[in-house]
PDB file of C-alpha atoms in Angstrom:
ATOM      1  CA  MET A   1     -22.728  86.472 136.548  1.00 39.00           C
ATOM      2  CA  ARG A   2     -23.509  83.375 134.570  1.00 42.00           C
ATOM      3  CA  ALA A   3     -25.392  80.160 135.473  1.00 46.00           C
ATOM      4  CA  PRO A   4     -23.453  77.253 135.946  1.00 48.00           C
ATOM      5  CA  SER A   5     -23.503  74.355 132.990  1.00 49.00           C
ATOM      6  CA  SER A   6     -25.727  71.573 133.626  1.00 47.00           C
ATOM      7  CA  GLY A   7     -24.070  67.997 134.505  1.00 49.00           C
ATOM      8  CA  THR A   8     -21.469  69.518 137.218  1.00 61.00           C
ATOM      9  CA  VAL A   9     -21.083  67.817 140.055  1.00 66.00           C
ATOM     10  CA  ILE A  10     -23.737  69.151 142.801  1.00 79.00           C
ATOM     11  CA  THR A  11     -22.619  70.055 146.471  1.00 83.00           C
ATOM     12  CA  ALA A  12     -25.348  70.918 149.474  1.00 86.00           C
ATOM     13  CA  SER A  13     -24.514  71.269 153.222  1.00 86.00           C
ATOM     14  CA  LEU A  14     -26.060  72.646 156.140  1.00 88.00           C
ATOM     15  CA  SER A  15     -24.725  74.552 159.469  1.00 88.00           C
ATOM     16  CA  VAL A  16     -26.548  74.893 162.120  1.00 88.00           C
ATOM     17  CA  GLU A  17     -25.725  77.498 164.911  1.00 88.00           C
ATOM     18  CA  GLY A  18     -22.603  78.269 162.437  1.00 87.00           C
ATOM     19  CA  LYS A  19     -21.163  74.669 162.775  1.00 88.00           C
ATOM     20  CA  ALA A  20     -21.080  72.222 159.879  1.00 87.00           C
ATOM     21  CA  TYR A  21     -23.884  69.509 160.488  1.00 83.00           C
ATOM     22  CA  GLU A  22     -22.446  66.575 158.253  1.00 78.00           C
ATOM     23  CA  SER A  23     -24.457  63.636 160.370  1.00 71.00           C
ATOM     24  CA  VAL A  24     -27.120  63.187 157.347  1.00 76.00           C
ATOM     25  CA  GLN A  25     -27.892  62.991 154.077  1.00 80.00           C
ATOM     26  CA  ILE A  26     -29.326  66.084 152.243  1.00 86.00           C
ATOM     27  CA  ILE A  27     -32.219  64.483 149.700  1.00 87.00           C
ATOM     28  CA  SER A  28     -33.912  67.661 148.747  1.00 90.00           C
ATOM     29  CA  VAL A  29     -33.728  71.074 149.223  1.00 93.00           C
ATOM     30  CA  GLN A  30     -36.601  73.453 148.308  1.00 94.00           C
ATOM     31  CA  ILE A  31     -36.146  77.203 148.973  1.00 95.00           C
ATOM     32  CA  GLU A  32     -38.368  79.987 147.601  1.00 94.00           C
ATOM     33  CA  GLY A  33     -37.857  83.875 148.116  1.00 92.00           C
ATOM     34  CA  GLY A  34     -39.552  86.780 146.952  1.00 89.00           C
ATOM     35  CA  HIS A  35     -39.882  90.084 148.518  1.00 87.00           C
ATOM     36  CA  GLU A  36     -36.933  91.788 150.311  1.00 87.00           C
ATOM     37  CA  ASN A  37     -35.525  88.408 149.737  1.00 89.00           C
ATOM     38  CA  THR A  38     -37.622  87.017 153.065  1.00 92.00           C
ATOM     39  CA  ALA A  39     -37.617  83.108 152.320  1.00 92.00           C
ATOM     40  CA  GLY A  40     -38.739  79.618 153.126  1.00 93.00           C
ATOM     41  CA  ALA A  41     -37.759  76.548 152.526  1.00 94.00           C
ATOM     42  CA  GLU A  42     -37.722  72.688 152.975  1.00 94.00           C
ATOM     43  CA  VAL A  43     -35.052  70.305 153.372  1.00 92.00           C
ATOM     44  CA  GLU A  44     -35.362  66.554 153.660  1.00 89.00           C
ATOM     45  CA  LEU A  45     -32.612  64.551 155.262  1.00 84.00           C
ATOM     46  CA  ALA A  46     -31.803  60.958 156.052  1.00 78.00           C
ATOM     47  CA  ASP A  47     -29.341  59.037 158.059  1.00 67.00           C
ATOM     48  CA  VAL A  48     -25.787  58.588 157.248  1.00 58.00           C
ATOM     49  CA  ASP A  49     -25.046  56.068 159.396  1.00 56.00           C
ATOM     50  CA  ALA A  50     -28.444  54.409 160.223  1.00 55.00           C
ATOM     51  CA  GLY A  51     -28.086  54.686 163.836  1.00 55.00           C
ATOM     52  CA  GLY A  52     -30.559  56.673 166.233  1.00 54.00           C
ATOM     53  CA  PHE A  53     -31.018  59.198 162.934  1.00 58.00           C
ATOM     54  CA  ALA A  54     -34.971  59.670 164.203  1.00 59.00           C
ATOM     55  CA  SER A  55     -33.877  60.179 167.887  1.00 58.00           C
ATOM     56  CA  GLU A  56     -31.066  62.520 166.917  1.00 62.00           C
ATOM     57  CA  VAL A  57     -32.770  64.880 164.579  1.00 64.00           C
ATOM     58  CA  VAL A  58     -36.279  64.902 166.013  1.00 63.00           C
ATOM     59  CA  ASP A  59     -35.483  64.999 170.147  1.00 63.00           C
ATOM     60  CA  ASP A  60     -31.863  66.179 170.263  1.00 60.00           C
ATOM     61  CA  ALA A  61     -30.738  69.735 170.212  1.00 66.00           C
ATOM     62  CA  PRO A  62     -28.721  69.861 167.046  1.00 76.00           C
ATOM     63  CA  LEU A  63     -32.149  70.389 164.841  1.00 81.00           C
ATOM     64  CA  ASN A  64     -34.002  71.946 167.190  1.00 84.00           C
ATOM     65  CA  ILE A  65     -36.799  74.372 166.669  1.00 89.00           C
ATOM     66  CA  GLY A  66     -35.745  77.683 166.613  1.00 91.00           C
ATOM     67  CA  LYS A  67     -32.055  77.328 165.878  1.00 90.00           C
ATOM     68  CA  ASP A  68     -30.060  78.643 163.721  1.00 92.00           C
ATOM     69  CA  LEU A  69     -28.833  76.888 160.052  1.00 92.00           C
ATOM     70  CA  GLU A  70     -27.389  77.942 157.056  1.00 93.00           C
ATOM     71  CA  ILE A  71     -28.175  76.035 153.635  1.00 93.00           C
ATOM     72  CA  HIS A  72     -25.178  76.135 151.323  1.00 92.00           C
ATOM     73  CA  LEU A  73     -25.171  75.279 147.729  1.00 91.00           C
ATOM     74  CA  GLY A  74     -22.556  75.012 144.764  1.00 88.00           C
ATOM     75  CA  TYR A  75     -20.414  72.850 142.146  1.00 86.00           C
ATOM     76  CA  GLU A  76     -17.855  70.576 142.553  1.00 78.00           C
ATOM     77  CA  GLY A  77     -17.514  71.073 146.426  1.00 72.00           C
ATOM     78  CA  ILE A  78     -17.185  74.772 145.972  1.00 78.00           C
ATOM     79  CA  THR A  79     -20.444  75.801 147.991  1.00 82.00           C
ATOM     80  CA  GLY A  80     -22.017  79.049 149.151  1.00 87.00           C
ATOM     81  CA  PRO A  81     -24.724  80.236 151.320  1.00 90.00           C
ATOM     82  CA  VAL A  82     -27.702  80.741 149.372  1.00 92.00           C
ATOM     83  CA  PHE A  83     -30.306  80.566 152.534  1.00 93.00           C
ATOM     84  CA  SER A  84     -29.980  81.537 156.339  1.00 94.00           C
ATOM     85  CA  GLY A  85     -32.830  81.151 158.527  1.00 94.00           C
ATOM     86  CA  GLN A  86     -34.401  79.300 161.594  1.00 94.00           C
ATOM     87  CA  ILE A  87     -35.837  75.942 162.157  1.00 92.00           C
ATOM     88  CA  ALA A  88     -39.765  76.176 162.181  1.00 93.00           C
ATOM     89  CA  SER A  89     -40.937  72.848 162.161  1.00 91.00           C
ATOM     90  CA  LYS A  90     -39.568  69.490 162.078  1.00 87.00           C
ATOM     91  CA  ARG A  91     -41.526  66.600 160.119  1.00 85.00           C
ATOM     92  CA  LEU A  92     -40.513  62.647 160.479  1.00 81.00           C
ATOM     93  CA  ILE A  93     -41.086  59.963 157.794  1.00 78.00           C
ATOM     94  CA  VAL A  94     -40.912  56.323 159.020  1.00 75.00           C
ATOM     95  CA  SER A  95     -41.398  53.571 156.456  1.00 71.00           C
ATOM     96  CA  GLN A  96     -39.968  49.803 155.979  1.00 68.00           C
ATOM     97  CA  ALA A  97     -39.852  50.610 152.791  1.00 65.00           C
ATOM     98  CA  ALA A  98     -37.299  53.022 152.711  1.00 64.00           C
ATOM     99  CA  ASP A  99     -34.708  54.730 154.940  1.00 68.00           C
ATOM    100  CA  THR A 100     -36.454  57.071 157.707  1.00 74.00           C
ATOM    101  CA  ARG A 101     -36.870  60.710 156.858  1.00 78.00           C
ATOM    102  CA  VAL A 102     -37.099  64.058 158.545  1.00 82.00           C
ATOM    103  CA  ARG A 103     -38.352  67.292 156.649  1.00 86.00           C
ATOM    104  CA  ILE A 104     -37.187  70.394 158.182  1.00 89.00           C
ATOM    105  CA  GLY A 105     -38.787  73.298 157.633  1.00 92.00           C
ATOM    106  CA  LEU A 106     -37.119  76.779 157.943  1.00 93.00           C
ATOM    107  CA  THR A 107     -38.261  80.713 157.567  1.00 94.00           C
ATOM    108  CA  GLY A 108     -35.657  82.903 157.026  1.00 94.00           C
ATOM    109  CA  VAL A 109     -33.772  85.261 154.061  1.00 94.00           C
ATOM    110  CA  LEU A 110     -32.083  84.257 150.564  1.00 92.00           C
ATOM    111  CA  LEU A 111     -28.665  84.538 150.741  1.00 91.00           C
ATOM    112  CA  GLY A 112     -26.350  84.993 147.200  1.00 85.00           C
ATOM    113  CA  SER A 113     -24.902  87.571 144.967  1.00 84.00           C
ATOM    114  CA  SER A 114     -26.722  90.673 144.094  1.00 83.00           C
ATOM    115  CA  GLU A 115     -24.656  91.133 141.341  1.00 85.00           C
ATOM    116  CA  GLY A 116     -26.859  90.402 137.861  1.00 85.00           C
ATOM    117  CA  ILE A 117     -26.972  87.373 135.863  1.00 88.00           C
ATOM    118  CA  VAL A 118     -27.072  86.754 131.989  1.00 89.00           C
ATOM    119  CA  LEU A 119     -28.539  83.751 130.956  1.00 88.00           C
ATOM    120  CA  THR A 120     -27.869  82.707 127.031  1.00 87.00           C
ATOM    121  CA  HIS A 121     -30.632  80.782 125.185  1.00 86.00           C
ATOM    122  CA  GLN A 122     -29.335  77.193 124.503  1.00 82.00           C
ATOM    123  CA  LYS A 123     -26.889  77.344 127.103  1.00 85.00           C
ATOM    124  CA  ASP A 124     -28.122  78.649 130.108  1.00 83.00           C
ATOM    125  CA  LEU A 125     -31.672  78.845 129.922  1.00 83.00           C
ATOM    126  CA  LEU A 126     -33.718  75.454 130.587  1.00 88.00           C
ATOM    127  CA  THR A 127     -37.369  76.606 130.322  1.00 89.00           C
ATOM    128  CA  LEU A 128     -38.414  80.452 129.627  1.00 87.00           C
ATOM    129  CA  ASP A 129     -42.053  81.554 129.786  1.00 90.00           C
ATOM    130  CA  ILE A 130     -42.437  85.202 128.615  1.00 85.00           C
ATOM    131  CA  THR A 131     -45.924  87.583 128.782  1.00 85.00           C
ATOM    132  CA  VAL A 132     -46.403  90.984 127.262  1.00 82.00           C
ATOM    133  CA  SER A 133     -49.059  92.629 128.839  1.00 83.00           C
ATOM    134  CA  GLU A 134     -49.681  96.744 128.686  1.00 80.00           C
ATOM    135  CA  GLY A 135     -46.768  98.155 129.346  1.00 76.00           C
ATOM    136  CA  ALA A 136     -44.660  95.473 130.934  1.00 83.00           C
ATOM    137  CA  VAL A 137     -42.682  92.228 130.117  1.00 84.00           C
ATOM    138  CA  SER A 138     -42.980  89.504 133.039  1.00 86.00           C
ATOM    139  CA  GLY A 139     -41.689  85.948 132.994  1.00 87.00           C
ATOM    140  CA  GLN A 140     -40.628  82.994 134.249  1.00 91.00           C
ATOM    141  CA  THR A 141     -36.900  81.281 133.313  1.00 91.00           C
ATOM    142  CA  ILE A 142     -35.488  77.897 134.603  1.00 92.00           C
ATOM    143  CA  CYS A 143     -31.552  77.483 134.530  1.00 90.00           C
ATOM    144  CA  SER A 144     -29.510  75.274 136.184  1.00 88.00           C
ATOM    145  CA  GLY A 145     -28.416  76.671 139.740  1.00 90.00           C
ATOM    146  CA  THR A 146     -27.126  79.670 140.618  1.00 89.00           C
ATOM    147  CA  SER A 147     -27.157  81.528 143.808  1.00 89.00           C
ATOM    148  CA  VAL A 148     -28.796  84.935 143.057  1.00 89.00           C
ATOM    149  CA  ARG A 149     -31.067  87.560 145.426  1.00 90.00           C
ATOM    150  CA  VAL A 150     -34.336  89.140 144.374  1.00 93.00           C
ATOM    151  CA  GLY A 151     -33.617  92.460 143.155  1.00 90.00           C
ATOM    152  CA  SER A 152     -30.825  91.444 140.858  1.00 91.00           C
ATOM    153  CA  GLY A 153     -30.721  92.226 137.234  1.00 89.00           C
ATOM    154  CA  LEU A 154     -31.215  89.727 134.575  1.00 90.00           C
ATOM    155  CA  ARG A 155     -30.738  89.861 131.112  1.00 87.00           C
ATOM    156  CA  LEU A 156     -31.238  87.376 127.865  1.00 88.00           C
ATOM    157  CA  ASN A 157     -29.334  86.449 125.336  1.00 88.00           C
ATOM    158  CA  GLY A 158     -30.069  84.630 122.110  1.00 87.00           C
ATOM    159  CA  VAL A 159     -33.418  84.372 122.299  1.00 86.00           C
ATOM    160  CA  SER A 160     -35.440  86.980 120.382  1.00 83.00           C
ATOM    161  CA  LYS A 161     -34.385  90.666 119.324  1.00 83.00           C
ATOM    162  CA  SER A 162     -37.712  91.884 120.947  1.00 79.00           C
ATOM    163  CA  PHE A 163     -36.182  90.235 124.357  1.00 82.00           C
ATOM    164  CA  ASP A 164     -32.468  90.429 124.448  1.00 79.00           C
ATOM    165  CA  TRP A 165     -30.487  92.469 126.866  1.00 75.00           C
ATOM    166  CA  ARG A 166     -33.462  94.361 128.384  1.00 80.00           C
ATOM    167  CA  ASP A 167     -33.477  94.669 131.805  1.00 84.00           C
ATOM    168  CA  TYR A 168     -35.343  92.674 133.889  1.00 89.00           C
ATOM    169  CA  GLU A 169     -35.620  93.077 137.450  1.00 90.00           C
ATOM    170  CA  ILE A 170     -35.973  89.312 139.418  1.00 92.00           C
ATOM    171  CA  THR A 171     -38.790  89.378 141.702  1.00 92.00           C
ATOM    172  CA  GLY A 172     -39.008  85.769 142.944  1.00 93.00           C
ATOM    173  CA  VAL A 173     -36.204  83.170 143.429  1.00 94.00           C
ATOM    174  CA  GLN A 174     -37.116  79.448 143.876  1.00 94.00           C
ATOM    175  CA  HIS A 175     -33.951  76.450 144.298  1.00 94.00           C
ATOM    176  CA  LEU A 176     -34.900  73.099 143.986  1.00 94.00           C
ATOM    177  CA  VAL A 177     -32.144  70.274 144.803  1.00 93.00           C
ATOM    178  CA  GLU A 178     -33.082  66.942 144.149  1.00 89.00           C
ATOM    179  CA  ALA A 179     -31.887  64.130 142.498  1.00 85.00           C
ATOM    180  CA  GLY A 180     -28.466  65.588 142.034  1.00 84.00           C
ATOM    181  CA  LEU A 181     -29.738  68.331 140.302  1.00 88.00           C
ATOM    182  CA  TRP A 182     -29.927  71.913 141.438  1.00 91.00           C
ATOM    183  CA  THR A 183     -32.325  74.151 139.266  1.00 92.00           C
ATOM    184  CA  THR A 184     -33.078  77.717 139.803  1.00 92.00           C
ATOM    185  CA  THR A 185     -36.637  79.198 138.802  1.00 94.00           C
ATOM    186  CA  LEU A 186     -36.058  82.990 138.357  1.00 93.00           C
ATOM    187  CA  HIS A 187     -39.173  84.936 138.324  1.00 93.00           C
ATOM    188  CA  SER A 188     -39.045  88.475 136.540  1.00 92.00           C
ATOM    189  CA  HIS A 189     -40.683  91.923 135.617  1.00 88.00           C
ATOM    190  CA  THR A 190     -39.829  95.136 133.613  1.00 85.00           C
ATOM    191  CA  HIS A 191     -41.695  98.002 132.853  1.00 70.00           C
ATOM    192  CA  HIS A 192     -40.545  98.654 128.654  1.00 60.00           C
ATOM    193  CA  ASP A 193     -42.895  97.012 126.089  1.00 49.00           C
ATOM    194  CA  PRO A 194     -40.665  94.830 123.614  1.00 46.00           C
ATOM    195  CA  GLU A 195     -40.367  96.560 120.143  1.00 51.00           C
TER     196      GLU A 195
END
């Protein structure tokens, strides 16, 4: 599996209790997953039609604490689930200078492909930071948003002979959607020194 190229249109959507929830605008999404794909997430929402937003989101049933919520991300209108969990908190932000916003805190699990991913230098990689220590190589890779789970394999291409085509295990995944961009940060590890 390859990471999508940057510059394509990001699509983000929510479903609550299995039904699409479309009466809000998604401002940002942050998801962080680790061991056994357990994850936390925060979604910032704004009103689409500027009517009764604070009351609906804070007081009404669709986004009550404990409700099941799924986050779908993708490109060009085609999305897939990347997170499933329960609403754990709601934070209302009211400002005269900006739209009323609500931040929804969630706990749950990462969803997405368990298929390995190949990231190519100057194509898929936005940032790469690799550390070599006794008997191990670990790193952090930032790429265009891609749906992948902890425990999946990662291979690099075009970085250097020492690091290319080694089997890295993804040990942490972070998704960030903000200002029309979706990036994924992958934390990875392997037990073999580069040659």
